[in-house]
XYZ file of C-alpha atoms in Angstrom:
732
model
C -13.735 22.369 1.715
C -16.937 21.062 2.428
C -18.783 17.794 2.677
C -22.319 16.338 1.242
C -24.261 13.800 3.065
C -27.468 12.628 3.673
C -29.016 13.028 7.352
C -32.210 13.045 8.791
C -32.996 15.837 11.565
C -36.106 13.801 12.500
C -38.947 16.491 10.944
C -37.900 16.581 7.372
C -36.868 13.261 6.357
C -33.467 12.108 4.771
C -32.138 14.758 2.877
C -29.046 16.655 1.631
C -26.666 18.159 3.990
C -23.220 20.082 4.011
C -20.689 20.627 6.581
C -17.340 22.685 6.573
C -16.497 20.545 9.974
C -17.657 22.748 12.316
C -21.381 23.096 14.186
C -22.140 26.577 12.931
C -21.363 25.022 9.326
C -23.688 22.196 9.612
C -26.913 22.368 7.701
C -29.445 20.680 5.575
C -28.949 22.105 2.031
C -32.775 21.775 0.757
C -35.622 19.915 1.820
C -36.323 18.233 -1.542
C -39.156 15.967 -0.291
C -41.204 18.040 1.841
C -42.444 16.302 5.021
C -41.043 13.198 6.714
C -39.929 11.304 3.753
C -36.721 10.489 1.866
C -35.600 13.213 -0.311
C -31.785 12.086 -1.090
C -29.565 9.018 -1.707
C -25.889 9.290 -1.335
C -25.007 5.638 -1.754
C -23.789 6.418 -5.644
C -23.385 10.194 -5.363
C -19.887 11.620 -6.921
C -18.098 14.565 -6.924
C -17.731 16.722 -10.004
C -15.510 19.847 -9.456
C -17.262 21.763 -6.560
C -20.476 19.853 -7.213
C -21.857 16.495 -5.999
C -24.193 15.035 -8.582
C -26.350 12.454 -6.272
C -30.074 10.735 -6.598
C -32.656 12.831 -5.232
C -36.575 13.312 -5.346
C -38.517 16.012 -7.405
C -41.796 16.768 -6.927
C -44.060 15.314 -9.834
C -41.048 13.621 -11.310
C -39.811 10.842 -8.591
C -35.849 10.088 -8.330
C -33.838 11.362 -10.963
C -30.172 12.577 -11.006
C -29.689 15.709 -9.144
C -26.680 18.187 -9.020
C -25.329 20.305 -5.987
C -23.151 23.169 -5.102
C -23.876 23.226 -1.773
C -26.463 25.430 -1.383
C -30.401 25.319 -1.889
C -30.029 27.837 -5.462
C -27.233 25.386 -6.718
C -29.434 22.364 -5.915
C -31.045 21.120 -9.395
C -32.864 18.511 -11.365
C -30.020 17.518 -13.964
C -32.695 15.415 -16.415
C -35.710 13.504 -15.784
C -34.821 9.877 -17.304
C -38.098 7.893 -16.589
C -41.063 10.808 -17.353
C -43.594 10.772 -14.326
C -43.302 9.361 -10.993
C -40.662 6.876 -12.092
C -37.264 5.733 -10.584
C -34.799 6.992 -12.997
C -32.278 7.222 -9.887
C -28.537 7.227 -10.432
C -26.436 4.083 -10.643
C -22.936 3.478 -10.878
C -21.790 7.223 -11.778
C -18.177 7.334 -13.226
C -15.962 10.219 -13.675
C -14.314 10.646 -17.134
C -10.367 10.463 -17.296
C -10.194 14.217 -17.414
C -12.408 14.834 -14.469
C -14.996 17.135 -16.846
C -17.864 14.804 -17.452
C -19.730 12.188 -15.572
C -21.162 9.070 -16.886
C -24.103 7.111 -14.892
C -26.942 4.754 -16.155
C -30.661 5.311 -15.134
C -33.826 3.339 -15.990
C -35.904 4.964 -18.866
C -39.045 2.782 -18.802
C -40.170 -0.569 -20.522
C -36.949 -0.077 -22.807
C -34.636 -0.342 -19.835
C -31.236 1.613 -18.932
C -29.472 3.632 -20.867
C -25.902 5.813 -20.310
C -26.105 9.553 -19.457
C -23.580 11.956 -19.289
C -23.163 14.988 -17.578
C -21.074 18.382 -17.186
C -22.752 19.014 -14.221
C -25.034 21.546 -15.723
C -29.239 20.627 -17.070
C -28.194 22.033 -20.328
C -25.141 19.862 -20.710
C -26.944 16.660 -19.435
C -28.183 14.177 -22.021
C -28.920 10.436 -22.720
C -25.110 9.244 -23.999
C -26.020 5.593 -25.407
C -28.643 5.880 -28.483
C -30.182 2.848 -27.626
C -31.098 0.955 -24.370
C -28.449 -1.358 -22.811
C -31.000 -3.991 -20.721
C -30.601 -4.619 -17.323
C -29.070 -2.497 -14.393
C -25.046 -1.897 -15.077
C -22.812 -3.163 -12.106
C -19.828 -1.042 -13.190
C -18.728 1.011 -15.824
C -15.223 2.697 -17.028
C -14.652 5.469 -19.300
C -11.470 5.741 -21.276
C -10.881 8.139 -24.405
C -14.475 9.176 -24.667
C -16.007 5.314 -24.771
C -17.881 3.992 -22.004
C -17.176 0.384 -21.095
C -19.890 -1.666 -19.343
C -21.525 -5.241 -18.930
C -24.773 -5.630 -20.909
C -26.737 -8.820 -21.986
C -26.938 -9.552 -25.516
C -26.216 -6.085 -26.926
C -24.852 -7.576 -29.681
C -27.643 -10.980 -30.274
C -26.209 -14.290 -29.005
C -23.267 -13.234 -26.952
C -24.726 -13.318 -23.667
C -23.733 -11.012 -21.061
C -19.969 -9.512 -21.801
C -18.242 -7.025 -22.072
C -19.489 -4.115 -24.297
C -18.885 -0.094 -25.443
C -20.924 2.899 -26.542
C -19.082 5.490 -28.279
C -22.429 7.679 -28.171
C -23.220 6.459 -31.600
C -25.711 3.454 -32.626
C -23.145 1.471 -34.689
C -20.692 2.007 -31.986
C -22.841 0.536 -29.071
C -22.126 -2.957 -29.281
C -20.434 -6.174 -27.383
C -16.748 -5.706 -28.114
C -15.352 -8.811 -26.616
C -17.474 -12.182 -26.263
C -14.856 -13.568 -23.554
C -17.274 -16.714 -23.228
C -18.568 -17.341 -26.719
C -21.718 -17.821 -27.888
C -24.603 -17.718 -25.724
C -22.706 -18.228 -22.554
C -21.893 -15.283 -20.617
C -18.612 -14.145 -19.343
C -20.339 -11.738 -17.125
C -17.641 -8.810 -17.203
C -17.886 -6.756 -14.067
C -15.440 -4.837 -11.520
C -14.506 -2.602 -14.738
C -11.657 -0.199 -13.782
C -10.070 2.277 -15.973
C -6.159 2.374 -15.183
C -4.864 5.263 -17.487
C -6.073 6.425 -20.658
C -5.530 3.451 -22.272
C -6.362 0.508 -20.199
C -9.216 -0.973 -18.601
C -8.997 -3.685 -16.581
C -12.083 -6.055 -15.757
C -13.200 -9.440 -14.258
C -14.530 -11.976 -16.876
C -14.772 -15.935 -17.143
C -14.437 -18.355 -19.927
C -14.956 -22.144 -19.746
C -11.153 -22.860 -20.270
C -9.813 -20.516 -17.458
C -12.814 -19.361 -15.222
C -13.054 -16.020 -14.142
C -9.729 -13.852 -14.377
C -8.847 -10.237 -14.232
C -8.100 -9.316 -17.497
C -6.704 -6.115 -19.149
C -8.039 -4.232 -22.929
C -5.386 -2.147 -24.063
C -6.367 -0.899 -27.685
C -8.494 -3.598 -28.671
C -6.513 -6.423 -27.171
C -7.127 -8.675 -24.113
C -4.909 -9.965 -21.842
C -5.258 -12.374 -18.503
C -3.512 -11.070 -15.893
C -2.425 -12.305 -12.219
C -4.067 -15.358 -10.800
C -1.746 -17.817 -9.798
C -3.775 -20.519 -8.666
C -6.603 -20.459 -11.125
C -9.526 -22.937 -10.892
C -11.587 -23.214 -13.982
C -14.859 -24.082 -11.659
C -15.584 -23.512 -8.134
C -14.991 -23.972 -5.510
C -12.336 -21.132 -5.484
C -8.586 -22.075 -4.538
C -5.810 -19.496 -3.418
C -2.467 -18.830 -4.118
C -2.402 -17.417 -0.475
C 0.714 -15.272 -1.105
C 2.526 -14.148 2.227
C 5.851 -11.953 2.500
C 5.568 -9.511 -0.418
C 8.849 -7.254 -1.125
C 10.157 -5.594 -3.759
C 13.579 -6.419 -4.892
C 14.872 -3.723 -7.559
C 12.557 -3.815 -10.770
C 10.368 -7.023 -9.070
C 8.149 -7.967 -6.844
C 8.863 -11.310 -4.563
C 6.314 -13.321 -3.050
C 5.797 -16.763 -1.666
C 2.570 -18.802 -2.895
C 1.150 -22.196 -4.038
C 0.042 -22.707 -7.417
C -1.692 -25.815 -6.287
C 0.916 -28.120 -7.627
C 4.527 -27.143 -5.939
C 3.376 -25.937 -2.727
C 4.445 -22.636 -1.203
C 7.428 -21.551 -3.160
C 8.915 -18.130 -4.153
C 7.519 -16.373 -7.097
C 8.709 -12.989 -8.931
C 6.817 -10.518 -10.813
C 7.370 -7.790 -13.227
C 3.597 -6.405 -12.316
C 2.236 -8.261 -15.302
C 0.812 -11.681 -15.875
C 3.359 -12.758 -18.439
C 5.828 -11.331 -16.238
C 4.788 -13.555 -12.995
C 6.624 -17.041 -12.810
C 7.822 -19.097 -10.047
C 11.284 -18.624 -9.359
C 12.616 -21.579 -8.367
C 11.022 -25.039 -6.698
C 13.332 -25.525 -3.820
C 11.523 -28.891 -2.684
C 9.928 -30.583 -5.848
C 7.452 -33.099 -5.511
C 6.653 -31.775 -1.651
C 4.684 -29.384 0.033
C 6.471 -26.246 -0.145
C 7.555 -24.071 2.895
C 5.619 -20.623 3.463
C 8.323 -18.374 3.210
C 7.669 -15.553 6.339
C 10.454 -12.900 4.844
C 12.317 -11.444 2.623
C 15.346 -9.022 3.524
C 17.529 -7.466 0.999
C 21.618 -7.545 1.270
C 22.571 -5.237 -0.835
C 22.309 -7.109 -4.364
C 20.577 -10.519 -2.877
C 17.517 -11.113 -1.160
C 17.906 -13.379 1.755
C 14.743 -15.667 2.813
C 13.708 -18.773 4.994
C 12.723 -21.758 3.325
C 12.622 -25.156 3.723
C 14.004 -28.409 2.227
C 13.832 -32.202 3.541
C 17.836 -32.103 3.331
C 18.590 -28.851 5.636
C 15.160 -28.384 7.958
C 14.247 -24.285 7.621
C 17.143 -22.484 7.004
C 18.459 -19.141 5.143
C 18.208 -19.239 1.537
C 19.130 -16.349 -1.065
C 18.215 -15.190 -4.190
C 19.652 -12.915 -7.063
C 16.640 -12.864 -9.028
C 16.897 -15.695 -10.934
C 16.828 -19.441 -10.832
C 20.321 -20.324 -10.987
C 21.003 -17.786 -8.240
C 18.159 -18.874 -5.791
C 19.700 -21.544 -3.353
C 20.808 -22.251 0.258
C 22.748 -19.204 2.075
C 23.702 -21.393 5.010
C 22.955 -24.553 7.124
C 23.500 -23.013 10.400
C 22.017 -25.991 12.156
C 23.594 -28.701 10.639
C 21.779 -31.521 8.740
C 17.897 -31.889 8.936
C 17.342 -30.078 12.049
C 15.883 -26.037 11.817
C 17.593 -23.242 13.049
C 14.377 -21.151 12.329
C 15.799 -17.776 11.408
C 13.110 -14.931 11.655
C 13.019 -11.031 12.202
C 14.495 -10.202 8.938
C 15.384 -6.589 8.360
C 17.659 -4.789 5.550
C 20.103 -2.736 7.140
C 22.747 -0.942 5.855
C 23.399 -3.359 2.713
C 23.222 -6.341 5.548
C 20.545 -8.521 6.971
C 19.784 -8.915 10.641
C 18.131 -11.864 12.003
C 17.604 -14.134 14.445
C 18.559 -18.274 14.782
C 19.422 -20.949 16.901
C 22.348 -22.782 15.589
C 21.673 -25.835 18.551
C 23.895 -24.674 21.248
C 23.272 -21.033 21.884
C 19.274 -20.963 22.003
C 17.928 -17.841 19.332
C 20.807 -15.037 19.385
C 21.250 -11.963 17.168
C 22.984 -13.052 13.355
C 24.003 -11.151 10.679
C 24.538 -11.744 6.982
C 26.104 -9.802 3.916
C 24.760 -12.583 1.743
C 27.252 -14.889 1.813
C 28.068 -18.226 3.669
C 31.398 -16.700 4.888
C 29.813 -13.475 6.070
C 26.855 -15.113 7.957
C 27.369 -15.150 11.731
C 26.354 -15.026 14.820
C 26.652 -11.410 16.375
C 27.215 -12.181 20.048
C 25.415 -14.994 22.522
C 23.684 -12.330 24.613
C 22.184 -14.763 26.933
C 25.057 -17.235 27.481
C 24.154 -20.949 27.247
C 21.654 -22.622 25.908
C 19.381 -19.807 26.924
C 17.564 -17.703 24.272
C 18.278 -13.738 24.388
C 15.120 -14.001 22.210
C 15.798 -11.068 19.897
C 13.522 -9.284 17.683
C 12.391 -6.172 15.885
C 15.953 -5.101 14.160
C 15.990 -1.399 13.143
C 18.065 0.913 12.318
C 20.985 2.552 9.709
C 24.296 2.033 8.753
C 25.988 0.168 11.199
C 23.898 1.356 13.952
C 21.033 -1.095 14.706
C 18.548 -1.213 17.826
C 16.212 -4.402 18.859
C 14.480 -5.997 21.587
C 16.069 -8.624 23.516
C 17.222 -10.122 26.748
C 20.767 -10.279 27.849
C 20.081 -11.088 31.438
C 17.245 -12.591 33.064
C 16.065 -9.928 35.361
C 16.221 -6.947 32.719
C 13.397 -8.887 30.918
C 12.848 -7.339 27.255
C 14.751 -4.161 26.788
C 16.326 -1.977 23.984
C 19.701 -3.291 22.852
C 22.000 -2.026 20.253
C 24.404 -3.531 18.102
C 27.006 -2.635 15.408
C 27.676 -5.825 14.183
C 30.535 -6.628 16.496
C 30.549 -8.729 19.621
C 31.840 -5.724 21.581
C 30.016 -3.547 20.075
C 26.462 -5.040 20.806
C 25.020 -4.274 24.477
C 21.995 -2.979 26.460
C 21.242 0.759 25.138
C 18.613 1.665 27.763
C 17.086 -0.410 30.451
C 13.465 1.737 30.072
C 11.965 -0.552 32.843
C 14.290 -1.484 35.553
C 11.541 -3.687 37.581
C 9.829 -6.070 34.678
C 10.290 -5.892 31.040
C 9.798 -2.663 29.302
C 8.919 -5.037 25.943
C 9.774 -2.535 23.163
C 8.052 -3.533 19.974
C 7.016 -2.576 16.194
C 10.598 -0.812 15.829
C 10.513 1.084 13.015
C 13.473 3.303 11.256
C 12.028 6.857 10.075
C 14.420 9.826 9.035
C 17.336 8.962 10.780
C 15.408 7.695 13.977
C 13.988 4.641 15.437
C 10.238 4.773 16.693
C 8.861 2.085 18.735
C 6.128 1.045 21.628
C 7.221 0.400 25.157
C 6.276 0.468 28.420
C 7.821 2.085 31.386
C 5.860 0.969 34.322
C 4.100 4.024 34.775
C 2.769 5.679 31.637
C 1.394 2.512 30.628
C 2.454 1.096 26.796
C 3.225 4.281 24.837
C 5.211 5.854 21.496
C 9.139 6.276 22.022
C 11.953 7.049 20.224
C 15.626 6.403 19.854
C 18.455 8.383 18.418
C 20.589 5.662 19.314
C 21.990 6.885 22.607
C 20.744 6.154 25.915
C 19.893 9.843 26.581
C 17.902 10.189 23.363
C 16.010 7.271 23.923
C 12.578 8.696 25.750
C 8.980 8.517 25.480
C 7.418 10.790 22.512
C 4.046 11.698 24.282
C 1.753 9.841 26.844
C -1.661 10.087 24.996
C -3.164 8.508 27.804
C -2.116 10.053 30.897
C -1.312 8.032 33.721
C -0.816 4.061 33.761
C -3.418 3.120 30.869
C -1.959 2.301 27.563
C -2.817 4.022 24.066
C -1.000 0.590 23.096
C 0.900 1.657 19.585
C 0.393 -0.541 16.765
C 0.692 -1.017 13.087
C 3.665 1.573 12.645
C 4.890 2.470 9.290
C 7.339 5.345 8.221
C 6.854 8.082 5.499
C 9.164 11.202 5.067
C 10.496 11.074 8.544
C 7.264 10.524 10.599
C 5.415 7.651 11.869
C 1.781 6.372 11.288
C 0.284 4.459 13.649
C -2.978 3.406 15.650
C -3.162 4.687 19.032
C -6.318 4.504 21.359
C -7.511 7.475 23.426
C -10.674 8.142 25.615
C -11.395 10.921 23.270
C -11.184 9.032 19.731
C -11.339 5.639 20.335
C -8.867 3.302 18.177
C -7.664 5.515 15.364
C -4.818 6.612 13.417
C -2.185 8.908 14.601
C 0.969 10.714 13.325
C 4.250 11.383 15.255
C 7.511 13.565 13.859
C 9.264 12.472 17.170
C 7.849 15.439 19.245
C 5.331 15.979 21.815
C 4.120 18.953 19.748
C 4.359 16.718 16.410
C 2.152 13.840 17.673
C -1.633 13.957 17.055
C -4.724 12.544 15.677
C -3.947 12.103 11.933
C -7.633 10.428 10.636
C -10.533 9.438 12.802
C -12.111 7.191 10.525
C -15.221 6.613 12.834
C -15.292 10.207 14.352
C -15.990 10.270 18.166
C -15.411 7.636 20.897
C -16.287 4.954 18.684
C -13.358 3.013 17.039
C -12.734 2.233 13.862
C -10.200 -0.138 14.724
C -7.874 0.351 11.649
C -4.569 -2.182 11.179
C -2.040 -3.066 8.277
C -0.984 0.523 7.967
C 0.957 1.318 5.055
C 2.154 4.678 4.130
C 2.845 4.794 0.489
C 4.689 8.009 -0.845
C 3.913 11.491 0.455
C 0.329 11.910 -0.021
C -1.702 8.390 1.102
C -1.982 6.185 3.925
C -3.452 2.776 3.282
C -4.913 0.636 6.084
C -7.830 -2.159 6.291
C -10.870 -1.805 8.542
C -14.499 -2.900 8.930
C -16.470 -0.830 6.817
C -20.533 -0.121 6.947
C -22.110 -2.865 4.495
C -18.661 -3.772 2.899
C -16.974 -6.018 5.205
C -13.252 -5.429 6.189
C -11.921 -3.879 3.094
C -8.471 -1.626 2.240
C -9.097 2.015 2.757
C -6.728 4.975 1.450
C -6.789 8.338 3.051
C -4.761 11.737 2.935
C -6.303 12.169 6.283
C -9.476 14.317 4.888
C -12.529 12.921 4.359
C -12.914 13.856 0.504
C -9.688 12.464 0.384
C -10.712 8.682 1.885
C -12.030 6.148 -0.319
C -12.957 1.880 0.112
C -11.333 -0.245 -2.148
C -13.832 -2.964 -2.580
C -11.628 -6.255 -3.367
C -14.593 -8.599 -2.372
C -18.128 -7.128 -3.663
C -20.929 -6.903 -1.053
C -20.681 -7.546 2.324
C -17.606 -10.208 2.302
C -14.283 -8.763 3.439
C -11.558 -8.459 0.929
C -9.437 -7.436 3.624
C -6.089 -5.861 2.202
C -3.273 -7.399 3.981
C -0.498 -4.975 3.674
C 1.156 -6.207 7.033
C 1.953 -9.936 5.415
C 4.655 -10.837 7.917
C 6.496 -8.595 8.152
C 6.302 -6.584 5.025
C 3.554 -4.028 4.939
C 3.470 -4.426 0.979
C 5.569 -3.828 -1.986
C 5.502 -0.843 -4.250
C 6.393 -0.939 -7.747
C 6.560 2.136 -9.456
C 2.841 3.497 -8.971
C 1.807 0.157 -8.298
C 0.974 -1.062 -4.711
C 0.790 -4.846 -4.570
C -1.096 -6.390 -1.939
C -2.668 -9.438 -0.669
C -6.908 -9.949 -0.970
C -9.477 -12.045 -0.628
C -12.119 -12.114 -3.477
C -15.283 -14.535 -4.158
C -14.042 -15.774 -7.441
C -9.985 -15.699 -6.864
C -9.646 -17.048 -3.023
C -6.467 -15.284 -1.316
C -4.339 -13.667 -4.386
C -2.061 -10.891 -5.321
C -3.526 -7.781 -6.312
C -2.710 -4.302 -7.199
C -3.707 -0.429 -6.606
C -2.820 2.458 -8.529
C -1.100 4.996 -6.659
C -0.374 7.618 -8.925
C 2.494 9.699 -8.514
C 4.502 7.667 -6.042
C 8.024 8.389 -4.157
C 9.632 5.212 -2.443
C 12.486 4.911 -0.264
C 14.981 2.082 -1.658
C 17.281 -0.074 0.683
C 18.411 1.395 4.056
C 21.814 3.956 4.459
C 25.183 2.925 5.086
C 26.221 5.632 7.675
C 24.394 8.555 8.752
C 22.657 10.017 5.568
C 19.142 9.390 4.378
C 17.122 11.362 2.411
C 12.896 11.058 1.484
C 10.902 13.355 -0.687
C 7.510 14.070 -2.078
C 5.671 12.143 -4.329
C 6.289 13.789 -8.437
C 2.676 15.099 -9.363
C 3.191 16.079 -12.643
C 2.595 20.032 -12.678
C 4.150 20.574 -9.397
C 7.401 20.628 -7.690
C 8.821 17.734 -5.766
C 10.897 17.947 -2.870
C 13.753 15.879 -1.930
C 15.142 16.038 2.092
C 17.438 14.978 4.454
C 20.333 14.840 6.521
C 23.432 13.891 7.736
C 25.359 12.963 10.893
C 28.996 14.006 9.677
C 31.037 16.683 10.570
C 31.557 19.474 7.238
C 29.659 17.752 5.421
C 29.285 18.050 1.358
C 26.927 15.979 -0.268
C 26.506 15.481 -3.618
C 22.605 14.281 -5.101
C 22.708 11.810 -8.278
C 19.867 10.661 -10.405
C 20.057 7.812 -12.778
C 17.889 5.693 -14.577
C 16.499 2.399 -11.983
C 18.448 -0.494 -11.753
C 17.503 -3.956 -12.277
C 18.994 -4.851 -8.675
C 21.312 -2.681 -6.642
C 24.884 -2.484 -7.510
C 27.688 -2.433 -5.003
C 29.664 0.757 -3.856
C 32.897 -0.069 -2.700
C 32.499 -2.167 0.465
C 29.716 -1.031 1.910
C 27.354 0.723 -0.099
C 24.892 0.322 -2.863
C 24.335 2.267 -5.672
C 20.021 1.801 -6.693
C 20.561 3.726 -9.900
C 22.158 2.514 -13.114
C 24.934 4.659 -13.538
C 26.037 2.814 -16.946
C 22.828 4.098 -18.998
C 22.569 7.575 -17.531
C 22.889 9.815 -14.691
C 23.826 13.497 -13.829
C 24.710 15.549 -10.948
C 21.419 17.045 -9.269
C 22.871 19.301 -6.891
C 25.684 19.896 -4.278
C 25.278 21.020 -1.253
C 26.839 21.097 2.047
C 25.694 21.169 5.957
C 23.884 18.854 8.110
C 20.471 19.212 6.211
C 19.804 18.177 2.542
C 16.695 20.324 0.952
C 16.233 19.978 -2.836
C 13.214 21.273 -4.828
C 12.496 20.097 -8.415
C 9.616 21.342 -10.818
C 7.906 18.346 -12.791
C 6.424 19.603 -16.055
C 3.119 19.241 -16.648
C 3.420 16.821 -19.956
C 1.354 13.250 -20.376
C 4.946 11.971 -21.760
C 6.198 11.994 -18.620
C 3.618 9.932 -16.844
C 5.167 6.786 -15.636
C 8.488 8.001 -16.198
C 10.864 5.826 -13.157
C 13.990 7.640 -11.587
C 16.383 7.091 -8.479
C 18.071 9.520 -6.483
C 20.824 8.920 -4.570
C 23.334 10.971 -2.386
C 26.897 10.788 -1.555
C 28.271 12.868 1.353
C 31.892 13.029 2.793
C 33.130 14.868 5.643
C 35.568 17.619 3.633
C 38.116 17.768 5.942
C 38.350 13.941 6.078
C 37.177 12.412 3.080
C 38.551 9.003 2.301
C 37.198 7.641 5.655
C 34.055 9.286 5.890
C 32.424 8.556 2.493
C 28.596 7.725 3.286
C 25.840 6.539 0.602
C 22.067 7.267 1.378
C 19.508 5.037 0.869
C 17.878 5.383 -2.430
C 14.809 7.244 -3.690
C 12.813 6.242 -5.968
C 10.207 8.434 -7.951
C 7.141 7.404 -10.354
C 6.005 10.106 -12.201
C 2.144 10.404 -12.546
C -0.949 12.679 -11.557
């Protein structure tokens, strides 16, 4: 594989270069503009198969669309859009839905711009729109052979609106006058979601600038909770985004109810206020949500209770106070909520014991303090709960001399204790505890190696440093840990790479650099890391010319793309790590909080394509993860169990609206009443399955859930375990 870019060697000017990642394989392709002048512009370059379309300088013709296959012979002019020494250039190229053609706009002279199309060859390059479309396009999107774009008065008297061209004179027109009459709707940020749906932003007098969706010619508005009709733009300021069954819940402010809990199925019509817990007052910003089986636990405020623990089943009636831990108007301030083994672990202060570890099963009777680790009014200040089944590790102070160290609990007083005193003198301050594949990864300082990556298998002997990335007492400062398929993605700092993204499987050899976004010693300072499915890692970082934005990468230059949520140099951010949840995934939609000039801070979605996501957490030692179910390829499910003489039964079924109780301890994430079948019966400590996915477009969007039932064949009744769920969304 190779990358194509523009470079300047100091004598030939800015020209087109190619690199295979080695010094010997990095060279100038061709000197298009002889001398020291600029000869290539890759600002709007786009890949088409094994070729790249870009703007280049052709002697005697000026700046026009070119194509290259990485060789001088294969670098040629595609078309002279503006005959002579004009500037036809290449604006906002767009790959069609089949990946076979590229559409773009070029200036053609006095008549303005037209849309062009190419298959990557000069003979296959032609004018697409039979008439001029006016000024420069800001964006375009192709769907089912038609190109959608913004133009001014393409149909006279409509202003700047959403237009379409099918390549014919009659079919090149304004398709929707969002802001009727001569006023303009300013359609922009056109995005094709799939073959039938195009999203865009446009405004009208009633609603202001909104995100809209076009499906088969019908237009809809979608998510913008606090939508002003005129500027200044207000924000709903969403926080704590989390998935719950078939829905996503988050805290947001609609401008009337204050910060309250909202629920969404991913559409505008399916996004609504769940319940106004404090009518007529400024709502409380919920900091966290966590599932206790078929219920969702969160912190909220009412005047009569203060800040306490609340519960919801996803309905207004089922949204209520769970327990007033600190009676009356005083608050217990519950925090660090973590869903583990069908329960929620958290800290709270009931008024006499300080902040101590608590647990709830979603009922008032099942909400209790686990142990007063630091007896009396002192606080053990627990946090960062992580684990599976009844094995939960967390950070706390159990005796003043130990400082913050790693503790473990099974939910009982006697089973709650110090797991390992990592730094006997002082505090190791374990941080960012994250469960992945039967282990918990975290950052800690043992007093000798600095702050480095650690892992635990829930035993003292199995709690150890993974790798000293910066040997000696200096820190690599691991942060933003995110789990995926038994591995951890995190940021770390070394002298050779700066602060970049690393990956670890829990071994020293398997801990290495994943993506150096700014090669060399300089840092890109990534944050908010979120691994989604098996192929993609999202993060936010400061990007050249785009402000702070969300970036998605598969760990290669070609597979790295910036999502410019806030156009221009403004920052759209990409707050995946909205405390404490990195993001919520619903099917192939990734929900995140972002900043946009027309909307303020709102909930945005990104289509991730084929996606596999864990659901809930294991009850017991059995766990599974898997690869993304891409059409036309095989997807795998792998996992393991700590049971002896293990037999496991992996079942596939339809996604349940909410987890279903399974016995007294586990939860099913699929609905057995709709359909299910036994996928495979296997045995042993490892689970390894493979499923070929047919390459059938009709399967795109299909969602199924896998879950594994495991038991000891010599002791069935007391060893039954249920793994976490694994949610598949089939796509490309």
